[in-house]
Coordinates of N, CA and C in Angstrom, one line a residue:
X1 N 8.8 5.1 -21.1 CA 8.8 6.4 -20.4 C 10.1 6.4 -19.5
X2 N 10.6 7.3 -19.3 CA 12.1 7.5 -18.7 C 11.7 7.9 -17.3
X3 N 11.9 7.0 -16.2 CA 11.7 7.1 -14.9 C 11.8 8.3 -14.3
X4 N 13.0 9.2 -14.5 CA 13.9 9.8 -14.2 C 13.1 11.5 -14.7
X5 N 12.1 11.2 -15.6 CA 11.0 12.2 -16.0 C 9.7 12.5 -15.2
X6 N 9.8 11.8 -14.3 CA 8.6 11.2 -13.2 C 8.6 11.9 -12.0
X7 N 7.3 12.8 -11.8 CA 7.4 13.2 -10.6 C 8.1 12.2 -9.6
X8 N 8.5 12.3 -8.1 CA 9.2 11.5 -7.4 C 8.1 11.2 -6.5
X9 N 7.7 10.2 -6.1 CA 6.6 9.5 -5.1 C 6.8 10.3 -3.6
X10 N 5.9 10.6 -2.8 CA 6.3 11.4 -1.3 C 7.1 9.7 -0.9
X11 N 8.2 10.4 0.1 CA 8.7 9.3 0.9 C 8.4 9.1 2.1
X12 N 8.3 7.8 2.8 CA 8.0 7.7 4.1 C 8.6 7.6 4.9
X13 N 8.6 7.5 6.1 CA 9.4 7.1 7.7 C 10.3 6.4 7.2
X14 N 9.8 5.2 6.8 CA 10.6 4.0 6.6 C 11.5 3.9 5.3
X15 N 11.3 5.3 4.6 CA 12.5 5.2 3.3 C 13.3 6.4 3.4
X16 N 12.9 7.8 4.4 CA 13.9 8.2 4.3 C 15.2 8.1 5.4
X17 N 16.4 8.7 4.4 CA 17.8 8.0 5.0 C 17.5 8.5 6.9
X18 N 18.1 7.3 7.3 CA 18.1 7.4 9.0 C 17.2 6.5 9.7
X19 N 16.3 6.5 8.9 CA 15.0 5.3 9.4 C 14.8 4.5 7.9
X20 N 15.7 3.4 8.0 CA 15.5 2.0 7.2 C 14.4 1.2 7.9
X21 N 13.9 0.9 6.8 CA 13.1 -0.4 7.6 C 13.9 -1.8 8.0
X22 N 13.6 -2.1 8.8 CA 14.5 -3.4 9.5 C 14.3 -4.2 8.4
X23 N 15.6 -5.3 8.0 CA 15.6 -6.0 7.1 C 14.6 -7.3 7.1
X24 N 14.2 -7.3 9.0 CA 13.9 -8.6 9.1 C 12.4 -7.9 9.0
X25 N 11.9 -6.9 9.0 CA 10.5 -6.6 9.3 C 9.9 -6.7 7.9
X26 N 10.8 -6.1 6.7 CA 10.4 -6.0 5.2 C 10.3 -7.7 4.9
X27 N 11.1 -8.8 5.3 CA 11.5 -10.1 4.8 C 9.8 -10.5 5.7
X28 N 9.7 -9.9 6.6 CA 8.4 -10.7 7.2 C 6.8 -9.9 6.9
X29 N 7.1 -9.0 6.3 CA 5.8 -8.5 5.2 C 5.9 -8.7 4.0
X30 N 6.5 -9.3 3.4 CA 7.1 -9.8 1.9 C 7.0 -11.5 2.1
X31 N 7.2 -12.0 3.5 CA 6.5 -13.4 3.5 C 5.2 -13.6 3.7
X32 N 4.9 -12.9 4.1 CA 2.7 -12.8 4.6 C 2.3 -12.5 3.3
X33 N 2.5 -11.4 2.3 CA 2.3 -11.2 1.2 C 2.4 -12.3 0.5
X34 N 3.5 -13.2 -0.1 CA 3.5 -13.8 -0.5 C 2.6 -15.0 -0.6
X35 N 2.4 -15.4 1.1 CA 1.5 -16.1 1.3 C 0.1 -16.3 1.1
X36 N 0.2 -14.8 1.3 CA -1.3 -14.8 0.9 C -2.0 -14.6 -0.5
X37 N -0.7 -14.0 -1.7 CA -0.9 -13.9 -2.9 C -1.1 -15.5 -3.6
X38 N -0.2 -16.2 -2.8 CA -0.1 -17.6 -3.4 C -1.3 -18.1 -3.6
X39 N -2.0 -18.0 -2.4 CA -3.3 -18.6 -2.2 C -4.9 -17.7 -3.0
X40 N -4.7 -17.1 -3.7 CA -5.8 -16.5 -4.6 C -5.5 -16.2 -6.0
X41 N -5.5 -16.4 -7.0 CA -5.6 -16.1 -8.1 C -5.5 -14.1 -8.4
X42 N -4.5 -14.1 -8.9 CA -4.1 -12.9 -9.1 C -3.6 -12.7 -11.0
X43 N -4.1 -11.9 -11.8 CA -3.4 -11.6 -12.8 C -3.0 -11.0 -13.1
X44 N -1.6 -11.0 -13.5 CA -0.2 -9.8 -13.7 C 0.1 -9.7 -14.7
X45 N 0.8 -8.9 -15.0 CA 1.5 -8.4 -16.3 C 2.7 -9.3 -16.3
X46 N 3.4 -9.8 -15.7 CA 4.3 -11.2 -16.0 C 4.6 -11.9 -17.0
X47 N 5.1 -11.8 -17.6 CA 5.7 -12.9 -18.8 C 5.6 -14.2 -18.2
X48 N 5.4 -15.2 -19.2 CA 6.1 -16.7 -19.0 C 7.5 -16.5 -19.4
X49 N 7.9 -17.7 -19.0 CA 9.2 -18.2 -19.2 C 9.6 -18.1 -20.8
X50 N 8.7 -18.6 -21.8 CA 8.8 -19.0 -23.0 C 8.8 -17.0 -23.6
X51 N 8.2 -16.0 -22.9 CA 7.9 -14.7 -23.2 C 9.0 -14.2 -23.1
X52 N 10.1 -14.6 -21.5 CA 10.8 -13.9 -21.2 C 12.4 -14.2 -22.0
X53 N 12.3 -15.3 -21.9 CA 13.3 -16.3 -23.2 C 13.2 -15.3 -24.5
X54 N 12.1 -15.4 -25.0 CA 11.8 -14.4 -26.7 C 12.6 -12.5 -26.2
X55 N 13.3 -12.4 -25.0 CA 13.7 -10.9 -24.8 C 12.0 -10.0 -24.3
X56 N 11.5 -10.5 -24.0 CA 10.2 -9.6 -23.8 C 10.4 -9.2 -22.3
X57 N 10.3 -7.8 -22.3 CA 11.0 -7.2 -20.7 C 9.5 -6.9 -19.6
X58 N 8.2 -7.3 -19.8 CA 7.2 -6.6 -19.3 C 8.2 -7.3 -17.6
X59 N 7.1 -5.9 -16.9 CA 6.6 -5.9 -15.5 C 6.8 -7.2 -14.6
X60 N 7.6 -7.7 -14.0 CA 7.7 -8.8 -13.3 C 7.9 -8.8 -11.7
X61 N 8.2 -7.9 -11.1 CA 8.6 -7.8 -9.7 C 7.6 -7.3 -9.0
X62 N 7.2 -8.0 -7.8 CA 6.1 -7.3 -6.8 C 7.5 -6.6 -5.3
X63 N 6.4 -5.5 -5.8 CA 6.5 -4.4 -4.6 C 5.5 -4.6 -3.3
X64 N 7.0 -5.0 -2.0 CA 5.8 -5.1 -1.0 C 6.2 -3.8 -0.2
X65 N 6.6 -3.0 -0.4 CA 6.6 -1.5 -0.1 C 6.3 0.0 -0.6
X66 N 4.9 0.1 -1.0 CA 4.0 0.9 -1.7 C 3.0 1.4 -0.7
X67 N 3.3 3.3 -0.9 CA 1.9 3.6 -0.3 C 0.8 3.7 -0.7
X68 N -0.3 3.9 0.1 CA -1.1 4.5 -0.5 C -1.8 5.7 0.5
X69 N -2.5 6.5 0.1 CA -3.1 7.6 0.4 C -5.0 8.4 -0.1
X70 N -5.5 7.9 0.8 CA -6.9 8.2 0.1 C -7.0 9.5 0.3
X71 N -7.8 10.4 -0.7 CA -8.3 11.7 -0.1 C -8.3 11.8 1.1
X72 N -9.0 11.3 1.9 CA -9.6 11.4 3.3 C -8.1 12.0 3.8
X73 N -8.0 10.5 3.6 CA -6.4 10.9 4.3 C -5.5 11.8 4.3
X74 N -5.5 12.4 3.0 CA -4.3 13.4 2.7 C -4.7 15.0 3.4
X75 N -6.5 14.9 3.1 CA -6.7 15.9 3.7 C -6.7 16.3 5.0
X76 N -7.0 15.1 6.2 CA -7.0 14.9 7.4 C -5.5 15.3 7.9
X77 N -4.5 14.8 6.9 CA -3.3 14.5 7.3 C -2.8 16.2 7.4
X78 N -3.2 16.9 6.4 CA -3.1 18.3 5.9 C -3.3 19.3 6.7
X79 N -4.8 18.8 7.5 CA -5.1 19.7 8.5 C -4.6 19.5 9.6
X80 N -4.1 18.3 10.2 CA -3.7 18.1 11.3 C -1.9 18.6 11.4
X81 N -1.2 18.4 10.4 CA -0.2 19.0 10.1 C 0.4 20.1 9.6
X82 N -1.0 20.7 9.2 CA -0.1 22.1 8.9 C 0.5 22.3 7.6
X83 N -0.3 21.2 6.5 CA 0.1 21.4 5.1 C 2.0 20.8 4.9
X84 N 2.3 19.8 5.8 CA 3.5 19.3 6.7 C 3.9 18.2 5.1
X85 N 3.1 17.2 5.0 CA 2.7 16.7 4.2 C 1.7 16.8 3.0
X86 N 2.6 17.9 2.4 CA 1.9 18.3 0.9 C 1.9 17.9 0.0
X87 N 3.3 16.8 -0.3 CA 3.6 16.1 -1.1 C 3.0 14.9 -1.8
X88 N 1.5 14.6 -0.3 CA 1.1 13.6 -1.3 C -0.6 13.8 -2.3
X89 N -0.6 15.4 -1.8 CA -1.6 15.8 -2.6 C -1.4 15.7 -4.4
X90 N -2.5 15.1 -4.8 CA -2.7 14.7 -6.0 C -1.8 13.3 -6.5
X91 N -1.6 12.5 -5.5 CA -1.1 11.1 -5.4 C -2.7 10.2 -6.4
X92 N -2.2 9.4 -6.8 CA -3.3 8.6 -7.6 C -3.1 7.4 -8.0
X93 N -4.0 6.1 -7.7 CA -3.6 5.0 -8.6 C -2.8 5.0 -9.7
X94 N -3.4 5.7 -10.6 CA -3.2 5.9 -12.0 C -1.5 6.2 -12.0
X95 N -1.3 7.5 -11.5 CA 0.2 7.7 -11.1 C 1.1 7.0 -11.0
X96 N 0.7 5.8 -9.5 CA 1.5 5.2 -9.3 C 2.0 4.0 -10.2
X97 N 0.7 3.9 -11.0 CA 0.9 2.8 -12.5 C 2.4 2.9 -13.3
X98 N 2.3 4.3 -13.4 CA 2.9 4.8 -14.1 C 4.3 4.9 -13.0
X99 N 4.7 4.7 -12.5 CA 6.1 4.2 -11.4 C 6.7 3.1 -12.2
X100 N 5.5 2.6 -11.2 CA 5.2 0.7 -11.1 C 6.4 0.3 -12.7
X101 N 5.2 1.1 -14.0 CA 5.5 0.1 -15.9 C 6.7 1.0 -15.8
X102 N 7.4 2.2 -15.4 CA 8.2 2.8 -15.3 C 10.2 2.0 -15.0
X103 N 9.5 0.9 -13.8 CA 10.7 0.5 -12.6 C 10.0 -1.0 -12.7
X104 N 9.5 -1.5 -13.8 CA 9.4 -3.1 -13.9 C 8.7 -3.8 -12.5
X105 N 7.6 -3.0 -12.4 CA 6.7 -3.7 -11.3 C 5.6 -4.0 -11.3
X106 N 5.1 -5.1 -11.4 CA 3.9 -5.7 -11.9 C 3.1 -5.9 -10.9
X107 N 2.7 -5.7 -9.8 CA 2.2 -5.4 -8.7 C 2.9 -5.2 -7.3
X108 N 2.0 -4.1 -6.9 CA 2.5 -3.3 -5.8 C 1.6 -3.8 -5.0
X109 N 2.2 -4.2 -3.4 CA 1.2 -3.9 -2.1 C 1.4 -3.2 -1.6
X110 N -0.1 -2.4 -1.3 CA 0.4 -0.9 -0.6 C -0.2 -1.4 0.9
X111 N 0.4 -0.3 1.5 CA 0.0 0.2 3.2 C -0.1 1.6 3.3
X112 N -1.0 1.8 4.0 CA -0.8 2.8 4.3 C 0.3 4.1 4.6
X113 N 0.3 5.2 4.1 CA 1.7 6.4 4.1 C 1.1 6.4 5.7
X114 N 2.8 7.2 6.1 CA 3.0 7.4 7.4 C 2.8 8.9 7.7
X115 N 2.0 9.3 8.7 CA 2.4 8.3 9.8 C 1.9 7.6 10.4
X116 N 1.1 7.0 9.3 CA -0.2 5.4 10.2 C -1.9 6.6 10.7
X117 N -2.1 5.8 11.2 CA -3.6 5.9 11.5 C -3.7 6.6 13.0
X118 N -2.6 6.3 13.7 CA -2.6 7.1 15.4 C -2.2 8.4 15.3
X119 N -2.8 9.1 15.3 CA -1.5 10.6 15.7 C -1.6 10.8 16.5
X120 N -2.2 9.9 17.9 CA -2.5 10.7 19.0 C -3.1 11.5 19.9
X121 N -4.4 11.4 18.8 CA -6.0 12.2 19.3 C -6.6 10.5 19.5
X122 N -8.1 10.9 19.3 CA -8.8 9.9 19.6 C -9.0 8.5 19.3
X123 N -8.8 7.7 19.7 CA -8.8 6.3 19.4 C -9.5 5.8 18.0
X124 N -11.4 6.8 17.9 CA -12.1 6.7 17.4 C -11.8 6.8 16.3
X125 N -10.7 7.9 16.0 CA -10.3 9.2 14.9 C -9.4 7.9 14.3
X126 N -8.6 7.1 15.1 CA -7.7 6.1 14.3 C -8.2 4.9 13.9
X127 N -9.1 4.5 14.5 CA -10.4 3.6 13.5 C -10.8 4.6 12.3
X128 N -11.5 4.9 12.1 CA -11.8 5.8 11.3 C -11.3 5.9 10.2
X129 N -9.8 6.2 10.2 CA -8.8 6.3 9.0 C -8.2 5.2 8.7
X130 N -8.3 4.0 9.2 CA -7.9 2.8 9.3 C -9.1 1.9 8.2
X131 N -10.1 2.3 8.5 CA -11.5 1.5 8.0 C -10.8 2.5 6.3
X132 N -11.2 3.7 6.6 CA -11.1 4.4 5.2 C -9.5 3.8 4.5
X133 N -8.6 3.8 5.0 CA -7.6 3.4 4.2 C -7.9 1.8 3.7
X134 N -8.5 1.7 4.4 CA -8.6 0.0 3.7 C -9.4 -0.3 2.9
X135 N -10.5 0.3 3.0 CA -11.7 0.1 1.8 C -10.7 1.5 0.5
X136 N -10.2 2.1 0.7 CA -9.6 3.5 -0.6 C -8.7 1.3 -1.0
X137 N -7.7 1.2 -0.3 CA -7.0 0.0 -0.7 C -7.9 -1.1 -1.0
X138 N -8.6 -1.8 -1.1 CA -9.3 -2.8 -1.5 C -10.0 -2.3 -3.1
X139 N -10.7 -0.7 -3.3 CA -10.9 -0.6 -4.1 C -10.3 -0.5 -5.1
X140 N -8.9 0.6 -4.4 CA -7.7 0.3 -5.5 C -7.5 -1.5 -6.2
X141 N -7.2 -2.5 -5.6 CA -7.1 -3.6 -6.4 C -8.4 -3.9 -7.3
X142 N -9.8 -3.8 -6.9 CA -11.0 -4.4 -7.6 C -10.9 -3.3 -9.0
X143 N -10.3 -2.1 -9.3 CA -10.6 -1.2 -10.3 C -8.5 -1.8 -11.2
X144 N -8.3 -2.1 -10.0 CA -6.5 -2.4 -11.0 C -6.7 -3.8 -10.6
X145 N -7.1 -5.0 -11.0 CA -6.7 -6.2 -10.9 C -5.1 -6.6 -11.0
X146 N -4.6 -7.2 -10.2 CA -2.9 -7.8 -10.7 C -2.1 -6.6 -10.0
X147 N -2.9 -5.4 -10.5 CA -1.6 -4.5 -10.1 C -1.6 -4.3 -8.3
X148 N -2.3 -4.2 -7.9 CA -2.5 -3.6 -6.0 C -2.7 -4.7 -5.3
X149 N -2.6 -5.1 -4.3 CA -3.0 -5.6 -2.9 C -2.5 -4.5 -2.0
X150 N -3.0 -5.2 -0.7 CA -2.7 -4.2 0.1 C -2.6 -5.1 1.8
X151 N -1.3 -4.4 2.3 CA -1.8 -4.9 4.1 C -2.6 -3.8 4.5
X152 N -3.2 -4.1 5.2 CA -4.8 -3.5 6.1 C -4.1 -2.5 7.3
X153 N -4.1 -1.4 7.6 CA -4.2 -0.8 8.5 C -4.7 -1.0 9.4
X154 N -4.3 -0.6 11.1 CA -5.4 -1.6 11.8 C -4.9 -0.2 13.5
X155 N -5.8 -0.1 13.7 CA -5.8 1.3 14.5 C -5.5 1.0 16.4
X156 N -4.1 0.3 16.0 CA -3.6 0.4 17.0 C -3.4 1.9 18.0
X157 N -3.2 1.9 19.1 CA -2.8 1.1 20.4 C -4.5 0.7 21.1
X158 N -5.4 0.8 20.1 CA -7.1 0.2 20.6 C -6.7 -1.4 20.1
X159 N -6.3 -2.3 21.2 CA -6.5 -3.7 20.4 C -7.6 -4.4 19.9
X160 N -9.0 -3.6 20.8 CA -10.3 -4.3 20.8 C -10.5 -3.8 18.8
X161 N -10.3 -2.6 18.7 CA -10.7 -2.0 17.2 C -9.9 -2.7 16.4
X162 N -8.3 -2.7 16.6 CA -7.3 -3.4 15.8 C -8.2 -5.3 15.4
X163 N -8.2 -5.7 16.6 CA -8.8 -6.8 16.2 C -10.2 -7.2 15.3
X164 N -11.0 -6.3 15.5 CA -12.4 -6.2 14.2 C -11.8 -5.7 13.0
X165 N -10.5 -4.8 13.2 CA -10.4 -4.2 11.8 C -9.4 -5.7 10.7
X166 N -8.8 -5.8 11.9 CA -8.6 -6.9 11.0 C -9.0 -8.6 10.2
X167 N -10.1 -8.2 11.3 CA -11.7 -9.5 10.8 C -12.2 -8.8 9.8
X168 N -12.1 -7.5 9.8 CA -12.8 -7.4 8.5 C -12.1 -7.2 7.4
X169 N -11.0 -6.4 7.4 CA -10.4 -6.5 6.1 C -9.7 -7.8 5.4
X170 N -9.9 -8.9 6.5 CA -9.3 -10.2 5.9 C -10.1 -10.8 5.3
X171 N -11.7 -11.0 5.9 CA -12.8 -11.6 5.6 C -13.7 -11.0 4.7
X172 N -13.7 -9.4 5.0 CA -14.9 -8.7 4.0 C -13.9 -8.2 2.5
X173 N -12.3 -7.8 2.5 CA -12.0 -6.6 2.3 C -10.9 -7.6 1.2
X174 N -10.5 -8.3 1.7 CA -9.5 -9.4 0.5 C -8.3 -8.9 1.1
X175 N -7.6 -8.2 2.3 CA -6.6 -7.8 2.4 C -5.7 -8.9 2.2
X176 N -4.2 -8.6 2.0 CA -3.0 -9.8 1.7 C -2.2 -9.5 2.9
X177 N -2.5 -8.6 3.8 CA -2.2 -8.8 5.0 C -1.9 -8.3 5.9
X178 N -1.8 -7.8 7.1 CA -1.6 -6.9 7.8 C -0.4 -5.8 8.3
X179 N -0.2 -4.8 8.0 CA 0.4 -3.4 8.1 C 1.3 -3.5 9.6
X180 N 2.0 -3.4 10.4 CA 2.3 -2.8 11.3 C 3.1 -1.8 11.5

């Protein structure tokens, strides 16, 4: 499939031009990831060596810059903005699959789309979307094996919530690691 025929994914804070993500901040979510991929059994579309030798081109590169977007979210996001963020209505696993075998990526870690889980109302409201983005992200990997992990959202500037949310998505949830 010709990339270039592909709807274009909504962009975030951190990709569109003016706001790069700091090189050192992507190199230090791409080491946690890593780390934490190392240590669990994961299965990818990856070639061996002996596959990739034979010219066989599958999927080999992990993405540690992938969003994701659960209903909850897009709609929350909708109403509080003003339809601002329309772009990521009808976003879908499945879709993003279709990127991924598109741009030779054999699993993506998502985080949460921006603009995070604070907008500024209630603390409560940012737990809330934080818990939901991470279980929408956890289920995404248990229904796509190999293809998804995810860093956990975590509903900062509440550190007391930040810190349960991240006992739980590490211990209940399989996250690969945490979002900032």
């Amino acid at each position: 499939m010709n990339p270039a025929l592909l709807p274009r994914p909504p962009a975030c804070a951190c990709c569109v031009a003016g706001f790069p993500l700091p090189r050192m901040g992507s190199l230090a979510m791409s080491t946690v990831a890593t780390r934490r991929i190392a240590r669990k059994p994961v299965k990818t579309s990856a070639p061996s060596r002996k596959a990739r030798a034979s010219g066989d081109d599958a999927p080999r590169r992990i993405d540690v810059h992938h969003h994701h977007a659960s209903p909850r979210y897009v709609a929350e996001l909708a109403a509080f903005e003003g339809g601002a963020h329309a772009n990521r209505q009808g976003w879908t696993p499945k879709h993003s699959i279709e990127h991924m075998d598109a741009n030779g990526i054999a699993t993506a870690i998502t985080s949460i789309s921006s603009p995070g889980v604070w907008w500024g109302d209630e603390l409560a409201n940012a737990a809330a979307r934080a818990r939901d983005g991470n279980e929408y992200a956890a289920q995404m990997a248990r229904d796509f094996p190999g293809r998804f992990g995810f860093f956990a959202a975590i509903p900062l500037p509440d550190v007391d919530a930040a810190l349960m949310e991240i006992e739980y998505a590490l211990d209940v949830l399989g996250a690969d690691g945490i979002g900032l």
